CSV table of C-alpha atoms in Angstrom, one decimal:
chain,number,residue,atom,x,y,z
A,1,MET,CA,-61.9,-16.3,-22.8
A,2,THR,CA,-63.1,-14.1,-25.6
A,3,PRO,CA,-62.7,-10.4,-25.1
A,4,LEU,CA,-65.9,-8.6,-23.9
A,5,ASP,CA,-67.6,-6.2,-26.2
A,6,PRO,CA,-66.6,-2.7,-25.0
A,7,VAL,CA,-70.1,-1.2,-25.7
A,8,GLU,CA,-71.9,-4.0,-23.9
A,9,ARG,CA,-69.4,-3.8,-21.0
A,10,HIS,CA,-70.0,0.0,-20.7
A,11,LEU,CA,-73.8,-0.4,-20.8
A,12,PHE,CA,-73.7,-3.2,-18.2
A,13,LEU,CA,-71.6,-1.2,-15.6
A,14,GLU,CA,-73.6,2.0,-16.2
A,15,GLY,CA,-76.9,0.1,-15.9
A,16,ILE,CA,-75.9,-1.5,-12.6
A,17,PHE,CA,-74.8,1.9,-11.2
A,18,MET,CA,-78.0,3.7,-12.3
A,19,ARG,CA,-80.3,1.1,-10.9
A,20,TYR,CA,-78.5,-0.2,-7.8
A,21,GLY,CA,-75.9,2.5,-7.0
A,22,TYR,CA,-72.9,0.0,-7.1
A,23,ASP,CA,-70.2,1.7,-9.1
A,24,PHE,CA,-67.7,-0.7,-10.8
A,25,ARG,CA,-66.8,1.7,-13.6
A,26,GLN,CA,-63.4,2.5,-12.3
A,27,TYR,CA,-62.4,-1.0,-11.2
A,28,ALA,CA,-59.1,-2.3,-12.7
A,29,GLU,CA,-60.3,-3.7,-16.0
A,30,ALA,CA,-58.5,-6.9,-16.6
A,31,SER,CA,-59.6,-8.7,-13.4
A,32,LEU,CA,-63.2,-7.3,-13.6
A,33,ASP,CA,-63.4,-8.6,-17.1
A,34,ARG,CA,-62.5,-12.1,-15.9
A,35,ARG,CA,-65.2,-11.9,-13.3
A,36,LEU,CA,-67.7,-10.6,-15.9
A,37,ALA,CA,-66.8,-13.4,-18.3
A,38,SER,CA,-67.2,-16.1,-15.6
A,39,LEU,CA,-70.6,-14.5,-14.6
A,40,LEU,CA,-71.7,-14.9,-18.2
A,41,ALA,CA,-70.6,-18.5,-18.3
A,42,GLN,CA,-72.4,-19.3,-15.0
A,43,ASN,CA,-75.6,-17.9,-16.4
A,44,ASN,CA,-75.2,-19.6,-19.8
A,45,MET,CA,-75.1,-16.3,-21.5
A,46,THR,CA,-72.8,-14.7,-24.1
A,47,SER,CA,-73.9,-11.1,-23.9
A,48,LEU,CA,-73.6,-8.6,-21.1
A,49,VAL,CA,-76.6,-6.8,-22.4
A,50,GLU,CA,-78.6,-10.0,-21.9
A,51,LEU,CA,-77.3,-10.3,-18.4
A,52,LEU,CA,-78.1,-6.6,-17.7
A,53,LYS,CA,-81.7,-7.1,-18.8
A,54,HIS,CA,-81.9,-10.1,-16.4
A,55,VAL,CA,-80.5,-8.2,-13.4
A,56,LEU,CA,-82.6,-5.1,-14.1
A,57,GLU,CA,-85.7,-7.3,-13.9
A,58,SER,CA,-85.4,-8.0,-10.1
A,59,THR,CA,-83.3,-6.9,-7.2
A,60,ASP,CA,-83.0,-10.6,-6.2
A,61,ALA,CA,-81.2,-11.3,-9.5
A,62,PHE,CA,-78.8,-8.5,-8.8
A,63,ARG,CA,-78.1,-9.7,-5.3
A,64,GLU,CA,-77.4,-13.1,-6.8
A,65,ILE,CA,-74.6,-11.7,-9.0
A,66,LEU,CA,-73.2,-9.1,-6.6
A,67,PRO,CA,-70.9,-11.5,-4.7
A,68,SER,CA,-69.3,-12.5,-8.1
A,69,LEU,CA,-68.5,-8.9,-8.8
A,70,THR,CA,-66.9,-8.1,-5.5
A,71,ILE,CA,-63.8,-9.9,-4.1
A,72,ASN,CA,-64.1,-11.7,-0.9
A,73,THR,CA,-60.7,-13.4,-0.6
A,74,THR,CA,-59.4,-13.1,3.0
A,75,GLU,CA,-57.6,-15.1,5.6
A,76,PHE,CA,-56.8,-15.0,9.3
A,77,PHE,CA,-53.7,-13.0,10.0
A,78,ARG,CA,-53.0,-12.7,6.3
A,79,ASP,CA,-49.3,-11.8,5.9
A,80,PRO,CA,-48.4,-12.6,9.6
A,81,THR,CA,-45.4,-10.3,9.5
A,82,PHE,CA,-47.8,-7.3,9.0
A,83,PHE,CA,-49.6,-8.0,12.3
A,84,ARG,CA,-46.3,-8.4,14.0
A,85,ALA,CA,-45.3,-5.0,12.7
A,86,LEU,CA,-48.6,-3.5,13.9
A,87,ARG,CA,-47.9,-4.8,17.4
A,88,GLU,CA,-44.4,-3.5,17.5
A,89,THR,CA,-44.7,-0.2,15.7
A,90,VAL,CA,-48.3,1.0,15.8
A,91,PHE,CA,-49.9,-0.4,18.9
A,92,PRO,CA,-47.4,1.4,21.3
A,93,ILE,CA,-48.6,4.7,19.9
A,94,LEU,CA,-52.2,3.7,20.1
A,95,LYS,CA,-51.7,3.0,23.8
A,96,THR,CA,-51.2,6.7,24.4
A,97,TYR,CA,-54.8,7.4,23.5
A,98,PRO,CA,-57.6,7.0,26.0
A,99,ARG,CA,-60.0,5.8,23.3
A,100,ILE,CA,-59.2,4.5,19.9
A,101,VAL,CA,-61.2,4.2,16.7
A,102,VAL,CA,-60.2,1.6,14.1
A,103,TRP,CA,-61.6,1.1,10.6
A,104,ALA,CA,-61.3,-2.2,8.7
A,105,ALA,CA,-62.3,-1.2,5.2
A,106,GLY,CA,-63.3,-4.0,2.9
A,107,CYS,CA,-63.6,-6.5,5.8
A,108,SER,CA,-65.2,-9.3,3.7
A,109,THR,CA,-66.2,-12.3,5.9
A,110,GLY,CA,-64.4,-10.9,8.9
A,111,GLU,CA,-61.2,-12.9,9.2
A,112,GLU,CA,-59.0,-9.9,9.1
A,113,VAL,CA,-60.9,-7.8,11.6
A,114,LEU,CA,-61.1,-10.7,14.0
A,115,SER,CA,-57.3,-11.2,13.7
A,116,LEU,CA,-56.9,-7.5,14.4
A,117,THR,CA,-59.3,-7.7,17.4
A,118,ILE,CA,-57.3,-10.6,18.9
A,119,ALA,CA,-54.0,-8.7,18.5
A,120,LEU,CA,-55.6,-5.6,20.2
A,121,LYS,CA,-56.9,-7.8,23.0
A,122,GLU,CA,-53.5,-9.2,23.7
A,123,GLU,CA,-52.0,-5.7,23.9
A,124,ASN,CA,-54.8,-4.6,26.3
A,125,LEU,CA,-56.2,-2.2,23.7
A,126,LEU,CA,-59.5,-3.9,22.9
A,127,ASN,CA,-61.5,-2.5,25.9
A,128,ARG,CA,-60.8,1.1,24.7
A,129,ALA,CA,-61.4,0.4,21.0
A,130,THR,CA,-64.3,0.9,18.7
A,131,ILE,CA,-63.8,-1.1,15.5
A,132,HIS,CA,-65.7,-0.2,12.4
A,133,ALA,CA,-65.8,-3.1,9.9
A,134,THR,CA,-67.2,-2.2,6.5
A,135,ASP,CA,-67.8,-3.9,3.2
A,136,ILE,CA,-70.0,-3.2,0.2
A,137,ASN,CA,-71.4,-6.7,0.1
A,138,PRO,CA,-74.2,-7.2,2.8
A,139,ARG,CA,-73.9,-11.0,2.5
A,140,VAL,CA,-70.3,-11.1,3.7
A,141,LEU,CA,-71.1,-8.7,6.5
A,142,LYS,CA,-73.8,-11.0,7.7
A,143,LYS,CA,-71.3,-13.9,7.8
A,144,ALA,CA,-68.7,-11.7,9.5
A,145,LYS,CA,-71.2,-10.8,12.3
A,146,GLU,CA,-71.7,-14.4,13.2
A,147,GLY,CA,-68.0,-15.1,13.9
A,148,ILE,CA,-68.5,-18.8,12.9
A,149,TYR,CA,-66.2,-20.3,10.4
A,150,ASP,CA,-65.6,-23.7,8.8
A,151,ILE,CA,-63.2,-25.8,10.8
A,152,SER,CA,-61.0,-26.2,7.8
A,153,LEU,CA,-59.8,-22.6,8.2
A,154,ILE,CA,-58.6,-23.3,11.7
A,155,SER,CA,-55.3,-24.9,10.8
A,156,SER,CA,-54.1,-21.7,9.0
A,157,PHE,CA,-55.5,-19.6,11.9
A,158,ASN,CA,-53.4,-21.6,14.3
A,159,LYS,CA,-50.3,-21.4,12.2
A,160,ASN,CA,-50.6,-17.7,11.3
A,161,TYR,CA,-51.6,-16.7,14.8
A,162,VAL,CA,-48.2,-17.9,16.1
A,163,SER,CA,-46.2,-16.3,13.2
A,164,ALA,CA,-48.2,-13.0,13.7
A,165,GLY,CA,-46.8,-12.7,17.3
A,166,GLY,CA,-49.7,-14.3,19.2
A,167,VAL,CA,-48.8,-14.9,22.9
A,168,ASN,CA,-51.5,-17.4,23.9
A,169,SER,CA,-52.7,-20.7,22.7
A,170,PRO,CA,-54.7,-20.0,19.5
A,171,SER,CA,-57.5,-22.4,20.7
A,172,GLU,CA,-58.4,-20.0,23.5
A,173,TYR,CA,-60.2,-17.9,21.0
A,174,TYR,CA,-62.7,-20.4,19.6
A,175,THR,CA,-64.7,-23.5,20.4
A,176,ALA,CA,-64.9,-26.2,17.7
A,177,GLU,CA,-68.0,-28.2,17.3
A,178,TYR,CA,-70.0,-29.9,14.4
A,179,GLY,CA,-67.3,-29.0,11.9
A,180,LEU,CA,-67.5,-25.3,12.8
A,181,ALA,CA,-65.3,-23.0,14.9
A,182,ARG,CA,-67.2,-20.4,16.8
A,183,PHE,CA,-65.1,-17.4,18.0
A,184,ASN,CA,-65.6,-16.1,21.5
A,185,PRO,CA,-68.5,-13.6,21.1
A,186,LYS,CA,-66.7,-11.2,23.4
A,187,LEU,CA,-64.3,-10.5,20.6
A,188,LEU,CA,-67.1,-9.2,18.4
A,189,GLU,CA,-68.6,-6.9,21.1
A,190,ASN,CA,-66.5,-3.8,20.1
A,191,ILE,CA,-67.0,-4.3,16.4
A,192,VAL,CA,-69.6,-2.3,14.5
A,193,PHE,CA,-70.4,-3.8,11.1
A,194,SER,CA,-71.8,-1.6,8.4
A,195,GLU,CA,-72.1,-1.2,4.7
A,196,HIS,CA,-69.7,1.3,3.2
A,197,ASN,CA,-68.6,1.7,-0.4
A,198,LEU,CA,-65.1,3.1,-0.9
A,199,VAL,CA,-66.1,4.1,-4.4
A,200,THR,CA,-69.2,6.2,-3.7
A,201,ASP,CA,-69.4,7.0,0.0
A,202,ALA,CA,-68.0,9.8,2.2
A,203,PRO,CA,-65.8,9.7,5.4
A,204,PHE,CA,-67.9,8.8,8.5
A,205,ILE,CA,-65.3,8.6,11.3
A,206,GLU,CA,-62.0,9.9,12.6
A,207,ALA,CA,-59.9,6.8,13.0
A,208,HIS,CA,-56.6,6.2,14.6
A,209,LEU,CA,-55.9,3.2,12.4
A,210,ILE,CA,-57.3,2.1,9.1
A,211,LEU,CA,-56.7,-1.3,7.6
A,212,CYS,CA,-57.5,-1.7,3.9
A,213,ARG,CA,-55.5,-4.5,2.5
A,214,ASN,CA,-55.8,-6.0,-0.9
A,215,VAL,CA,-58.8,-3.9,-1.9
A,216,LEU,CA,-56.9,-1.2,-3.8
A,217,ILE,CA,-55.5,-3.6,-6.3
A,218,TYR,CA,-59.0,-4.0,-7.7
A,219,PHE,CA,-59.2,-0.2,-8.4
A,220,ASN,CA,-57.8,1.8,-11.3
A,221,ARG,CA,-55.4,4.7,-10.6
A,222,GLU,CA,-58.2,7.4,-10.3
A,223,LEU,CA,-60.2,5.3,-7.9
A,224,GLN,CA,-57.1,4.5,-5.8
A,225,GLU,CA,-56.5,8.2,-5.6
A,226,ARG,CA,-60.1,8.7,-4.3
A,227,ALA,CA,-59.6,6.0,-1.7
A,228,PHE,CA,-56.3,7.5,-0.4
A,229,ASN,CA,-58.1,10.8,-0.1
A,230,LEU,CA,-61.0,9.3,1.7
A,231,PHE,CA,-58.6,7.6,4.2
A,232,ALA,CA,-56.7,10.8,4.7
A,233,ARG,CA,-59.9,12.6,5.6
A,234,SER,CA,-60.9,9.7,7.9
A,235,LEU,CA,-57.8,9.7,10.0
A,236,VAL,CA,-56.7,11.8,13.0
A,237,PHE,CA,-53.5,13.7,12.5
A,238,ARG,CA,-50.7,11.0,12.6
A,239,GLY,CA,-53.3,8.2,12.4
A,240,PHE,CA,-52.0,5.0,10.7
A,241,LEU,CA,-53.0,3.4,7.4
A,242,GLY,CA,-52.1,-0.2,6.6
A,243,ILE,CA,-52.5,-1.4,3.0
A,244,GLY,CA,-51.7,-4.7,1.2
A,245,SER,CA,-48.2,-6.0,0.9
A,246,LYS,CA,-48.1,-5.5,-2.9
A,247,GLU,CA,-50.0,-2.2,-2.9
A,248,SER,CA,-48.2,1.1,-2.8
A,249,ILE,CA,-48.9,4.7,-2.2
A,250,ARG,CA,-45.5,5.8,-3.5
A,251,PHE,CA,-46.6,6.1,-7.2
A,252,SER,CA,-49.8,7.9,-6.3
A,253,ASN,CA,-50.5,11.7,-6.1
A,254,SER,CA,-51.5,11.2,-2.5
A,255,SER,CA,-48.1,10.1,-1.4
A,256,GLY,CA,-47.4,13.6,-0.1
A,257,LEU,CA,-50.2,13.2,2.5
A,258,PHE,CA,-48.5,10.3,4.2
A,259,ASP,CA,-45.2,9.4,5.8
A,260,THR,CA,-43.8,5.9,5.6
A,261,VAL,CA,-43.8,4.1,8.9
A,262,ASP,CA,-42.8,0.6,7.7
A,263,LEU,CA,-42.0,0.3,4.0
A,264,ASN,CA,-41.9,-3.5,3.9
A,265,GLN,CA,-45.3,-3.9,5.6
A,266,ASN,CA,-46.8,-0.9,3.9
A,267,ILE,CA,-47.8,1.0,7.0
A,268,TYR,CA,-48.1,4.8,6.7
A,269,SER,CA,-49.1,7.7,8.9
A,270,LEU,CA,-51.0,10.8,8.0
A,271,LYS,CA,-48.9,14.0,7.9
A,272,ALA,CA,-51.3,16.4,6.2
A,273,GLN,CA,-55.0,16.7,5.5
A,274,PRO,CA,-55.8,16.7,1.8
A,275,ILE,CA,-57.0,19.9,0.2
A,276,ILE,CA,-60.6,19.2,-0.5
A,277,ASN,CA,-61.2,18.4,-4.1
A,278,LYS,CA,-64.8,18.2,-4.8
A,279,SER,CA,-64.5,16.0,-7.9
A,280,THR,CA,-62.8,13.2,-6.1
A,281,LEU,CA,-64.4,13.4,-2.7
A,282,SER,CA,-68.0,14.1,-3.3
A,283,THR,CA,-70.3,11.1,-2.8
A,284,ARG,CA,-71.3,9.8,-6.1
A,285,LYS,CA,-74.9,9.2,-7.0
A,286,TYR,CA,-76.5,8.7,-10.4
A,287,THR,CA,-78.7,11.7,-11.1
B,17,MET,CA,-46.0,-14.9,-41.3
B,18,ARG,CA,-44.1,-12.0,-39.8
B,19,LYS,CA,-45.2,-10.3,-36.6
B,20,ASN,CA,-44.1,-7.4,-34.5
B,21,ILE,CA,-43.7,-8.7,-30.9
B,22,SER,CA,-44.2,-6.1,-28.2
B,23,ALA,CA,-44.0,-8.3,-25.1
B,24,ILE,CA,-43.1,-11.9,-24.2
B,25,PHE,CA,-45.1,-13.8,-21.6
B,26,ILE,CA,-43.7,-17.0,-20.1
B,27,GLY,CA,-45.5,-19.6,-18.0
B,28,ALA,CA,-43.9,-22.5,-16.1
B,29,SER,CA,-44.8,-24.8,-13.2
B,30,ALA,CA,-43.0,-28.0,-12.0
B,31,GLY,CA,-39.4,-28.0,-13.3
B,32,GLY,CA,-39.8,-24.4,-14.2
B,33,ILE,CA,-37.1,-22.6,-12.4
B,34,SER,CA,-34.3,-24.2,-14.3
B,35,ALA,CA,-36.2,-24.1,-17.6
B,36,VAL,CA,-36.9,-20.3,-17.1
B,37,GLN,CA,-33.3,-19.7,-16.1
B,38,ARG,CA,-32.1,-21.4,-19.3
B,39,LEU,CA,-34.5,-19.6,-21.5
B,40,LEU,CA,-33.9,-16.1,-20.0
B,41,MET,CA,-30.2,-16.6,-20.2
B,42,GLN,CA,-30.5,-16.9,-24.0
B,43,ILE,CA,-33.1,-14.2,-24.7
B,44,VAL,CA,-32.7,-11.3,-22.3
B,45,ASN,CA,-29.8,-9.6,-23.8
B,46,ASN,CA,-31.0,-9.8,-27.4
B,47,ARG,CA,-34.5,-8.6,-26.8
B,48,GLN,CA,-35.6,-5.1,-26.1
B,49,VAL,CA,-39.2,-6.0,-25.2
B,50,PRO,CA,-40.6,-6.5,-21.7
B,51,ILE,CA,-40.7,-10.1,-20.5
B,52,VAL,CA,-43.2,-11.3,-18.0
B,53,VAL,CA,-43.0,-14.7,-16.1
B,54,VAL,CA,-45.5,-16.6,-14.1
B,55,GLN,CA,-43.8,-19.5,-12.2
B,56,HIS,CA,-46.0,-21.5,-9.9
B,57,LEU,CA,-44.6,-21.2,-6.3
B,58,PRO,CA,-46.0,-21.7,-2.8
B,59,GLN,CA,-48.0,-18.7,-1.6
B,60,TYR,CA,-45.6,-17.4,1.0
B,61,ALA,CA,-42.4,-18.0,-1.0
B,62,LYS,CA,-40.2,-14.9,-0.7
B,63,LEU,CA,-38.0,-14.5,-3.7
B,64,ASN,CA,-35.6,-12.0,-5.1
B,65,PRO,CA,-35.8,-12.6,-8.8
B,66,SER,CA,-32.3,-11.3,-9.5
B,67,LEU,CA,-30.8,-13.9,-7.2
B,68,ILE,CA,-32.8,-16.8,-8.8
B,69,TYR,CA,-33.1,-16.0,-12.5
B,70,GLY,CA,-30.2,-13.9,-13.5
B,71,GLN,CA,-28.1,-10.9,-12.6
B,72,ASP,CA,-29.2,-7.3,-13.2
B,73,SER,CA,-27.0,-5.6,-15.7
B,74,GLN,CA,-27.0,-2.5,-17.9
B,75,ASN,CA,-29.3,-4.2,-20.3
B,76,VAL,CA,-31.8,-5.9,-18.1
B,77,VAL,CA,-33.5,-5.7,-14.7
B,78,PHE,CA,-35.1,-8.6,-12.9
B,79,THR,CA,-37.9,-7.6,-10.7
B,80,GLU,CA,-41.2,-8.6,-9.1
B,81,ALA,CA,-44.2,-7.0,-10.8
B,82,ASN,CA,-46.0,-4.5,-8.7
B,83,ASP,CA,-49.6,-3.3,-8.9
B,84,LYS,CA,-49.9,-0.4,-11.5
B,85,MET,CA,-46.3,-0.7,-12.7
B,86,HIS,CA,-45.9,0.0,-16.4
B,87,LEU,CA,-44.3,-2.7,-18.6
B,88,GLU,CA,-40.9,-1.4,-19.7
B,89,CYS,CA,-38.3,-2.6,-22.2
B,90,GLY,CA,-35.2,-4.2,-20.6
B,91,HIS,CA,-37.2,-5.5,-17.7
B,92,VAL,CA,-38.1,-9.1,-16.7
B,93,TYR,CA,-41.1,-9.2,-14.4
B,94,PHE,CA,-42.1,-12.0,-12.1
B,95,ALA,CA,-45.6,-12.6,-10.6
B,96,PRO,CA,-45.5,-12.2,-6.8
B,97,PRO,CA,-46.5,-15.6,-5.1
B,98,GLY,CA,-50.1,-15.6,-3.9
B,99,TYR,CA,-51.4,-13.1,-6.5
B,100,HIS,CA,-52.7,-13.3,-10.0
B,101,LEU,CA,-50.8,-11.1,-12.4
B,102,LEU,CA,-52.7,-9.3,-15.1
B,103,VAL,CA,-51.9,-6.9,-17.9
B,104,GLU,CA,-54.1,-3.9,-18.5
B,105,LYS,CA,-54.9,-2.3,-21.9
B,106,ASP,CA,-52.6,0.7,-20.9
B,107,TYR,CA,-49.7,-1.8,-20.6
B,108,SER,CA,-49.5,-1.7,-16.9
B,109,PHE,CA,-49.8,-4.5,-14.4
B,110,SER,CA,-52.6,-5.2,-12.0
B,111,LEU,CA,-52.8,-7.8,-9.2
B,112,SER,CA,-55.7,-9.8,-7.9
B,113,GLN,CA,-56.4,-12.3,-5.2
B,114,ASP,CA,-59.4,-13.8,-6.9
B,115,ASP,CA,-59.8,-17.5,-6.4
B,116,PRO,CA,-57.0,-19.7,-7.7
B,117,VAL,CA,-57.4,-20.9,-11.3
B,118,ASN,CA,-56.3,-24.5,-12.1
B,119,PHE,CA,-55.4,-24.6,-8.3
B,120,ALA,CA,-52.8,-21.9,-9.0
B,121,ARG,CA,-52.4,-18.3,-8.0
B,122,PRO,CA,-50.6,-16.8,-9.9
B,123,SER,CA,-52.2,-18.7,-12.7
B,124,ILE,CA,-50.6,-18.7,-16.2
B,125,ASP,CA,-54.1,-18.7,-17.9
B,126,VAL,CA,-54.9,-15.4,-16.1
B,127,LEU,CA,-51.7,-13.7,-17.2
B,128,PHE,CA,-52.0,-15.0,-20.8
B,129,GLU,CA,-55.6,-14.1,-21.3
B,130,SER,CA,-55.2,-10.6,-20.1
B,131,ALA,CA,-52.0,-10.2,-22.1
B,132,ALA,CA,-53.8,-11.5,-25.2
B,133,ILE,CA,-56.5,-8.9,-24.8
B,134,ALA,CA,-54.1,-6.1,-24.1
B,135,TYR,CA,-51.5,-6.8,-26.7
B,136,ARG,CA,-53.5,-8.8,-29.3
B,137,GLU,CA,-51.3,-9.8,-32.3
B,138,ARG,CA,-48.2,-8.3,-30.6
B,139,ALA,CA,-48.2,-10.7,-27.7
B,140,CYS,CA,-45.9,-13.7,-27.6
B,141,GLY,CA,-46.7,-16.6,-25.2
B,142,ILE,CA,-44.3,-19.3,-24.2
B,143,LEU,CA,-45.5,-22.3,-22.2
B,144,LEU,CA,-42.9,-24.5,-20.5
B,145,THR,CA,-42.7,-27.5,-18.3
B,146,GLY,CA,-45.3,-28.5,-15.6
B,147,THR,CA,-47.6,-31.2,-14.3
B,148,ASN,CA,-51.0,-29.6,-14.6
B,149,ASN,CA,-52.9,-27.9,-17.5
B,150,ASP,CA,-52.6,-24.3,-16.5
B,151,GLY,CA,-51.7,-22.0,-19.4
B,152,ALA,CA,-53.2,-24.0,-22.2
B,153,LEU,CA,-56.5,-22.0,-22.4
B,154,GLY,CA,-54.6,-18.7,-22.0
B,155,LEU,CA,-52.1,-19.6,-24.7
B,156,GLN,CA,-55.1,-20.5,-27.0
B,157,THR,CA,-56.5,-17.1,-26.4
B,158,ILE,CA,-53.2,-15.5,-27.5
B,159,HIS,CA,-53.4,-17.7,-30.6
B,160,LEU,CA,-57.0,-16.8,-31.3
B,161,LEU,CA,-56.2,-13.1,-31.1
B,162,LYS,CA,-53.3,-13.7,-33.6
B,163,GLY,CA,-50.4,-13.5,-31.2
B,164,LEU,CA,-47.3,-15.8,-31.4
B,165,THR,CA,-47.5,-19.0,-29.5
B,166,ILE,CA,-44.5,-21.3,-28.6
B,167,VAL,CA,-44.8,-24.5,-26.6
B,168,GLN,CA,-41.8,-26.4,-25.1
B,169,ASP,CA,-41.5,-29.7,-26.8
B,170,PRO,CA,-43.0,-32.1,-24.2
B,171,ALA,CA,-40.3,-34.7,-25.1
B,172,SER,CA,-37.6,-32.2,-23.9
B,173,ALA,CA,-39.6,-30.9,-20.9
B,174,GLU,CA,-38.8,-32.1,-17.3
B,175,PHE,CA,-42.6,-32.5,-16.8
B,176,PRO,CA,-44.4,-32.9,-20.1
B,177,SER,CA,-48.1,-32.7,-19.2
B,178,MET,CA,-48.5,-28.9,-19.1
B,179,PRO,CA,-47.0,-28.2,-22.6
B,180,GLN,CA,-48.8,-31.4,-23.9
B,181,SER,CA,-52.2,-30.1,-22.8
B,182,ALA,CA,-51.7,-26.9,-24.9
B,183,ILE,CA,-50.8,-29.0,-27.9
B,184,ASP,CA,-53.9,-31.2,-27.3
B,185,LEU,CA,-56.1,-28.1,-27.3
B,186,PHE,CA,-54.9,-26.3,-30.4
B,187,LYS,CA,-52.0,-26.1,-32.8
B,188,PRO,CA,-49.4,-23.6,-31.5
B,189,ASN,CA,-47.2,-21.8,-34.0
B,190,TYR,CA,-44.1,-23.6,-32.7
B,191,VAL,CA,-43.3,-26.6,-30.6
B,192,ALA,CA,-39.6,-26.5,-29.7
B,193,SER,CA,-37.0,-27.4,-27.1
B,194,ILE,CA,-35.6,-24.5,-25.1
B,195,PRO,CA,-32.3,-24.1,-27.0
B,196,LYS,CA,-34.3,-23.6,-30.2
B,197,ILE,CA,-36.6,-20.9,-28.9
B,198,PRO,CA,-34.2,-18.0,-29.2
B,199,ALA,CA,-33.8,-18.6,-32.9
B,200,ILE,CA,-37.6,-18.6,-33.4
B,201,LEU,CA,-37.8,-15.2,-31.6
B,202,GLU,CA,-35.0,-13.9,-33.7
B,203,GLY,CA,-37.3,-14.3,-36.7
B,204,PHE,CA,-39.7,-11.7,-35.4
B,205,ASP,CA,-39.4,-7.9,-35.4
B,206,LYS,CA,-39.5,-6.0,-32.3
B,207,GLY,CA,-42.7,-4.2,-32.0
B,208,GLU,CA,-42.7,-0.4,-31.7
B,209,ALA,CA,-42.0,0.8,-28.2
B,210,LEU,CA,-45.3,1.1,-26.2
């Protein structure tokens, strides 16, 4: 991999933001650079300015490359011990509310939010829950709404479901046919799917629980700070935040807003609303 | 050819645990620069680096690399299983769960390429035993950006094909068995602290 030209890189990210409103300028550089380099290779190009010219010509060309810029890695009950901790530590508190609002931020193709829904159902919390599942990529949201997955994902679903503390038989939740597994549509009834960009958009709900796992690793420090502020402003007092197993709030300036509920599983609870800082919290639009 | 080395990056796959143990045992106490290791492991392997690779002491700390952590002297960092480990231009780590590269996550290529771009001629890459070809392209990138490249002599490696695929791709600065590597590193100055 040859290093990207810094001027071309800058122009490319600015151009995308100006034209399409997707802001990748504060993503962690090294992994974004790899994705940019492989995009160039896929398009048989060597220059990001050439690629920029191409995607500025049509929205379709941009939609074509968008999935390569965002990260869609996900899994059913990823890190099963995290879900076990949710059931043991967080759900008993959620049971004390008559209605609960949950936000799965960066839900990708839906495996994580479906796993969460199943756990909520088994704890008799689903019928009082509204679950907002958001992502910046409309393509993955479309897939998530369908609740249909390749049958090859089912063996890890079955295995992780059990380690995550599932109490039923995993096959109760889906029907398998023609190489596909269709999850029970009832599971999806309480989920509202919508586009939301953690980089540019504002709070839109007051949630009791926010899950945002393995999204923050793609952000640089400043952008992580913005995201933590956004979460703090989107939670009820003492609402819960779950982040990825290798992510941490401890080294961030926002650590004072949260108390640690489970250090190993990275579950936190809101102890104070952030002081509103316009520079980090305003929605960002190119003007 | 004399270089200032500011960080050492080590990649290993099959047969790697004992190879990395042997190499670290010889180099950790003499070197003040940060050392970063990618060892291929199953995704959900839980490991405590200081129990596997060596004991923490006054001079050295063995630890898993965390997102946004800065590379510091006297530390040996290990990629967490299931994540790619990358180095940023401000000499901090970042993690990613992008698709596996060469069927591996963490991938040695991903670490080496980002390290080459961050450290340029002050990076040192060492590729050890393994059965696939991860690491060869990344080590070549370190080489192209004028860093120091060392490949374990395939004849001395438990599994020769990984070091061999680097040698097939380009001419590394040194091909050597593990006991000879410390002497090679001794010939290079420690880069200024970053």
